[in-house]
Short mmCIF file of C-alpha atoms in Angstrom, two decimals:
data_model
loop_
_atom_site.label_atom_id
_atom_site.label_comp_id
_atom_site.label_asym_id
_atom_site.label_seq_id
_atom_site.Cartn_x
_atom_site.Cartn_y
_atom_site.Cartn_z
CA MET A 552 -122.40 63.24 -17.24
CA ASP A 553 -123.23 62.12 -21.20
CA ASP A 554 -126.40 63.26 -23.26
CA THR A 555 -128.43 64.78 -21.78
CA THR A 556 -130.64 64.43 -24.11
CA ALA A 557 -130.96 61.16 -23.67
CA ALA A 558 -134.80 59.73 -22.90
CA GLY A 559 -135.30 60.31 -18.74
CA TYR A 560 -132.16 61.41 -18.68
CA PRO A 561 -132.75 64.14 -16.11
CA SER A 562 -134.73 61.88 -14.33
CA ARG A 563 -132.11 59.03 -13.32
CA LEU A 564 -129.39 61.91 -12.77
CA GLN A 565 -131.54 63.08 -10.00
CA LYS A 566 -131.59 60.32 -8.14
CA GLN A 567 -127.88 59.71 -8.10
CA PHE A 568 -128.72 63.61 -6.08
CA ASP A 569 -130.96 62.68 -4.28
CA GLN A 570 -129.18 59.35 -2.93
CA ILE A 571 -126.92 61.12 -1.83
CA GLY A 572 -128.15 61.21 2.14
CA ARG A 573 -130.25 62.93 4.99
CA ILE A 574 -128.44 66.65 3.67
CA MET A 575 -129.27 70.47 4.04
CA PRO A 576 -129.48 71.53 0.74
CA LYS A 577 -132.04 70.51 -2.42
CA PHE A 578 -130.48 69.85 -5.61
CA THR A 579 -132.59 69.15 -8.71
CA ILE A 580 -131.76 68.28 -12.45
CA ARG A 581 -133.45 70.93 -14.98
CA PRO A 582 -132.71 71.46 -18.40
CA PHE A 583 -131.09 74.23 -20.82
CA VAL A 584 -132.86 75.05 -23.28
CA PRO A 585 -131.17 74.49 -26.49
CA PHE A 586 -128.39 77.94 -26.44
CA ARG A 587 -128.47 78.01 -30.99
CA ASN A 588 -130.56 80.66 -31.12
CA ARG A 589 -129.35 82.00 -28.45
CA ALA A 590 -126.52 85.11 -28.10
CA ARG A 591 -123.14 83.73 -27.45
CA ASP A 592 -120.06 85.79 -25.88
CA GLN A 593 -116.73 85.09 -27.49
CA TRP A 594 -116.45 82.24 -25.09
CA GLY A 595 -119.56 80.65 -26.47
CA VAL A 596 -121.20 81.01 -23.10
CA PRO A 597 -125.09 82.06 -23.89
CA CYS A 598 -125.75 85.32 -23.11
CA ASP A 599 -128.27 85.59 -20.04
CA CYS A 600 -126.73 82.55 -18.63
CA ARG A 601 -123.91 85.36 -16.47
CA LEU A 602 -121.55 83.85 -14.71
CA ILE A 603 -120.45 84.93 -10.50
CA GLU A 604 -118.61 83.80 -7.97
CA HIS A 605 -117.89 84.09 -4.62
CA LYS A 606 -114.58 83.75 -3.08
CA TRP A 607 -113.41 82.98 0.17
CA ASP A 608 -111.76 85.56 2.07
CA ASP A 609 -115.13 87.83 0.26
CA SER A 610 -117.14 89.59 2.82
CA ALA A 611 -120.36 87.67 3.53
CA GLY A 612 -122.15 89.55 0.54
CA MET A 613 -119.94 90.64 -1.90
CA VAL A 614 -120.49 88.49 -5.39
CA ARG A 615 -118.76 89.64 -8.68
CA ASP A 616 -119.57 88.79 -12.74
CA GLN A 617 -116.63 85.67 -13.63
CA ARG A 618 -114.16 86.62 -15.74
CA TRP A 619 -112.25 83.90 -16.55
CA GLY A 620 -111.83 83.91 -20.14
CA SER A 621 -112.26 80.40 -21.60
CA GLY A 622 -112.92 79.10 -18.45
CA ASN A 623 -116.29 80.30 -18.42
CA GLY A 624 -117.03 78.19 -21.43
CA TRP A 625 -114.58 75.06 -19.70
CA ALA A 626 -118.51 75.29 -17.21
CA PHE A 627 -120.43 74.24 -20.55
CA ASP A 628 -117.97 72.54 -22.64
CA ILE A 629 -114.80 70.79 -21.70
CA SER A 630 -113.75 69.84 -25.22
CA GLY A 631 -111.99 73.27 -25.18
CA LEU A 632 -110.10 72.74 -22.21
CA ARG A 633 -109.08 69.04 -23.11
CA ARG A 634 -107.38 70.19 -26.42
CA CYS A 635 -105.20 72.37 -24.85
CA ALA A 636 -104.77 70.33 -21.32
CA PRO A 637 -105.88 66.79 -21.53
CA CYS A 638 -103.96 65.81 -18.22
CA ASN A 639 -105.74 67.56 -15.40
CA ASN A 640 -107.31 68.47 -12.54
CA HIS A 641 -109.61 71.55 -12.91
CA CYS A 642 -112.61 71.90 -10.82
CA LEU A 643 -114.22 73.88 -13.96
CA ALA A 644 -117.55 74.70 -10.61
CA ASP A 645 -117.60 74.57 -7.59
CA LEU A 646 -120.35 74.78 -4.58
CA PHE A 647 -119.45 75.24 -1.39
CA LEU A 648 -122.45 76.21 1.73
CA ARG A 649 -123.26 76.30 5.12
CA TYR A 650 -126.81 75.80 6.58
CA THR A 651 -129.27 76.20 9.08
CA ALA A 652 -132.65 75.86 11.21
CA VAL A 653 -133.99 79.52 11.01
CA ASP A 654 -137.80 79.75 13.15
CA ASP A 655 -139.75 78.67 11.64
CA GLY A 656 -138.82 75.79 9.93
CA ARG A 657 -137.62 76.96 7.00
CA ILE A 658 -133.40 75.89 6.46
CA VAL A 659 -131.25 78.01 5.20
CA PRO A 660 -127.95 79.16 3.86
CA ASP A 661 -125.73 80.60 6.23
CA TRP A 662 -123.89 82.98 3.66
CA ASP A 663 -122.19 84.81 7.20
CA ALA A 664 -120.25 81.40 7.18
CA SER A 665 -117.36 80.70 5.60
CA HIS A 666 -118.18 80.18 2.06
CA GLN A 667 -117.40 80.05 -1.56
CA TYR A 668 -118.75 79.39 -5.23
CA PHE A 669 -117.31 80.11 -8.66
CA SER A 670 -119.25 79.44 -12.22
CA ALA A 671 -122.10 80.22 -11.07
CA MET A 672 -125.52 81.24 -11.51
CA ARG A 673 -129.25 82.93 -9.86
CA LEU A 674 -132.27 80.60 -10.51
CA ASP A 675 -133.84 83.70 -10.75
CA ASP A 676 -131.89 84.86 -12.89
CA LEU A 677 -132.10 82.19 -15.86
CA GLU A 678 -135.98 81.43 -15.56
CA SER A 679 -136.32 85.07 -16.10
CA ARG A 680 -134.62 85.11 -18.59
CA ASN A 681 -136.09 81.42 -19.64
CA MET A 682 -133.13 79.35 -20.01
CA LEU A 683 -134.31 76.41 -18.35
CA ALA A 684 -136.02 74.10 -20.52
CA LYS A 685 -140.17 73.04 -20.44
CA PRO A 686 -141.29 70.04 -19.11
CA ARG A 687 -141.30 67.71 -21.82
CA GLY A 688 -139.84 70.49 -24.01
CA ARG A 689 -136.66 70.41 -26.10
CA ARG A 690 -133.62 71.24 -24.09
CA GLU A 691 -129.62 71.73 -24.92
CA LYS A 692 -128.43 68.80 -25.27
CA GLY A 693 -123.80 69.05 -24.02
CA VAL A 694 -124.61 70.43 -20.40
CA VAL A 695 -127.68 70.77 -17.48
CA ALA A 696 -127.93 72.46 -14.61
CA LEU A 697 -127.58 71.87 -10.70
CA VAL A 698 -129.98 74.33 -8.92
CA GLU A 699 -129.95 73.90 -5.48
CA GLU A 700 -133.19 75.22 -4.31
CA ARG A 701 -132.78 76.80 -0.88
CA SER A 702 -129.83 79.30 -2.38
CA GLY A 703 -130.83 80.15 -5.88
CA LEU A 704 -127.56 78.70 -7.00
CA VAL A 705 -127.13 77.20 -10.03
CA LEU A 706 -124.74 75.16 -11.53
CA PRO A 707 -123.93 73.64 -14.86
CA LEU A 708 -123.38 69.95 -15.49
CA PRO A 709 -121.04 69.76 -18.84
CA SER A 710 -121.11 67.10 -20.71
CA GLY A 711 -118.11 64.95 -19.66
CA CYS A 712 -118.06 66.44 -16.99
CA VAL A 713 -117.76 63.91 -13.08
CA VAL A 714 -119.20 65.69 -10.09
CA SER A 715 -117.55 64.98 -6.07
CA TRP A 716 -119.46 65.94 -3.62
CA LEU A 717 -118.81 65.45 0.29
CA TYR A 718 -121.00 66.65 3.11
CA PHE A 719 -120.28 67.40 7.53
CA GLY A 720 -121.42 68.92 10.07
CA ASP A 721 -124.65 66.36 10.02
CA GLY A 722 -125.48 67.78 6.50
CA SER A 723 -125.68 71.46 7.51
CA GLY A 724 -121.83 71.92 5.38
CA VAL A 725 -122.36 70.10 1.80
CA GLU A 726 -119.45 70.71 -1.04
CA ILE A 727 -120.22 70.39 -5.01
CA ALA A 728 -116.99 69.96 -6.78
CA VAL A 729 -117.45 69.52 -11.90
CA TYR A 730 -114.20 68.58 -12.90
CA ASP A 731 -112.94 66.93 -16.25
CA GLY A 732 -114.60 62.94 -16.03
CA ILE A 733 -112.42 62.20 -18.32
CA ALA A 734 -109.30 62.77 -17.07
CA MET A 735 -110.61 61.65 -13.88
CA ARG A 736 -110.87 58.16 -15.62
CA ASP A 737 -107.45 58.40 -17.69
CA ARG A 738 -105.72 59.24 -13.34
CA MET A 739 -108.26 55.67 -12.39
CA ASN A 740 -106.98 53.68 -15.55
CA ARG A 741 -103.21 54.60 -14.85
CA TYR A 742 -103.41 54.44 -11.00
CA PRO A 743 -105.44 52.04 -10.11
CA GLU A 744 -104.34 51.53 -6.84
CA TYR A 745 -104.59 55.11 -5.93
CA PHE A 746 -108.42 54.72 -6.18
CA ASP A 747 -109.08 51.18 -4.64
CA THR A 748 -109.61 51.79 -1.17
CA GLU A 749 -109.11 47.64 -0.16
CA VAL A 750 -105.20 48.38 -1.58
CA VAL A 751 -102.80 49.48 1.87
CA LEU A 752 -100.52 51.45 -0.35
CA ASN A 753 -95.93 50.34 -0.68
CA GLU A 754 -95.06 53.59 1.25
CA ASP A 755 -91.94 52.82 -1.35
CA ASP A 756 -93.40 52.75 -4.33
CA VAL A 757 -95.52 55.56 -3.32
CA GLU A 758 -92.17 57.88 -2.87
CA ARG A 759 -91.35 56.41 -6.54
CA ASP A 760 -93.98 57.47 -7.27
CA ILE A 761 -93.46 60.96 -6.28
CA ALA A 762 -90.22 61.24 -7.42
CA GLY A 763 -91.53 60.15 -11.49
CA CYS A 764 -94.35 62.79 -10.86
CA LEU A 765 -92.21 66.20 -9.94
CA ASP A 766 -89.29 64.99 -12.60
CA VAL A 767 -92.35 65.23 -14.89
CA ILE A 768 -92.90 68.53 -13.42
CA GLU A 769 -89.70 69.63 -13.70
CA LYS A 770 -88.98 68.57 -16.91
CA LEU A 771 -92.79 70.84 -18.21
CA GLU A 772 -91.22 74.35 -16.48
CA GLN A 773 -88.22 73.91 -18.12
CA GLY A 774 -89.30 73.28 -20.85
CA PHE A 775 -88.86 70.33 -22.51
CA PHE A 776 -92.59 70.12 -23.28
CA THR A 777 -95.36 70.96 -23.33
CA GLN A 778 -98.75 70.26 -22.16
CA ASP A 779 -99.81 68.44 -25.23
CA ASP A 780 -96.68 66.04 -24.16
CA LEU A 781 -98.06 64.98 -21.06
CA LEU A 782 -100.01 62.46 -21.32
CA ASN A 783 -97.29 59.61 -23.11
CA ASN A 784 -94.54 61.43 -20.64
CA MET A 785 -96.53 60.90 -17.29
CA PRO A 786 -94.93 58.31 -15.65
CA ARG A 787 -96.70 54.65 -15.33
CA TYR A 788 -98.24 53.93 -11.94
CA PRO A 789 -95.45 51.78 -9.42
CA PHE A 790 -97.57 48.69 -8.93
CA ALA A 791 -96.70 47.80 -12.67
CA GLN A 792 -94.90 46.47 -15.09
CA SER A 793 -94.87 46.55 -19.14
CA HIS A 794 -94.47 42.85 -20.22
CA GLY A 795 -94.11 42.72 -24.91
CA GLY A 796 -97.01 45.95 -24.42
CA ASN A 797 -99.30 44.55 -21.27
CA THR A 798 -98.80 46.12 -18.25
CA ASN A 799 -100.29 43.79 -15.69
CA LEU A 800 -99.95 44.60 -11.74
CA LYS A 801 -96.37 43.47 -9.83
CA GLU A 802 -97.45 40.93 -6.34
CA ARG A 803 -96.31 42.66 -3.19
CA ASN A 804 -94.62 41.94 -0.45
#
């Protein structure tokens, strides 16, 4: 995700979601109106964007206001998350639902099945409060709304995020998860072999890398360095070696 005000950007993003496959939910990209004239809470979230959540172990009909403090703000703007934890795998928002076809042919969420969502909003609330931009209207630069039409739930997609999706049960179950895309790209650059589907990993190299990561975690827990120091203390991926400042992949047997 980048500048959502770029010409044609929502349409291009919509095409990407349309290419997921034959799934039961229906996803629509809709821009927000500019936030600058809207009242905001202490975390920078527009007061008319009420964030809600439903946890795995909640009863089917339970919905609660999400009270994550600064985490609510990160769902709309990841810059605060990146300042405090540039190396992170924090899930900003998530939607995991199952769907079913009813007698009249409509596809609806199966609210009785196990499901969860967080950092979500209700489409009806956003529309009643005029939080979604009109066609060709002015729109918020840093975030767009991902609307799941059948459930009426909406996830914010902030600039710099990456959206991870999976579906199962022939498309009757779907998960959409939103992460810090800049941090993910950093991990892919640091550990390229782990993200290359063509590579068969060497178990010894992987075990050494796990040991190095555990050492970093232990030092962090013991207070030898802070979150801000993580970037310079993370172990290099096990397949790399440095030659005069240049890092190259090792040859493997």
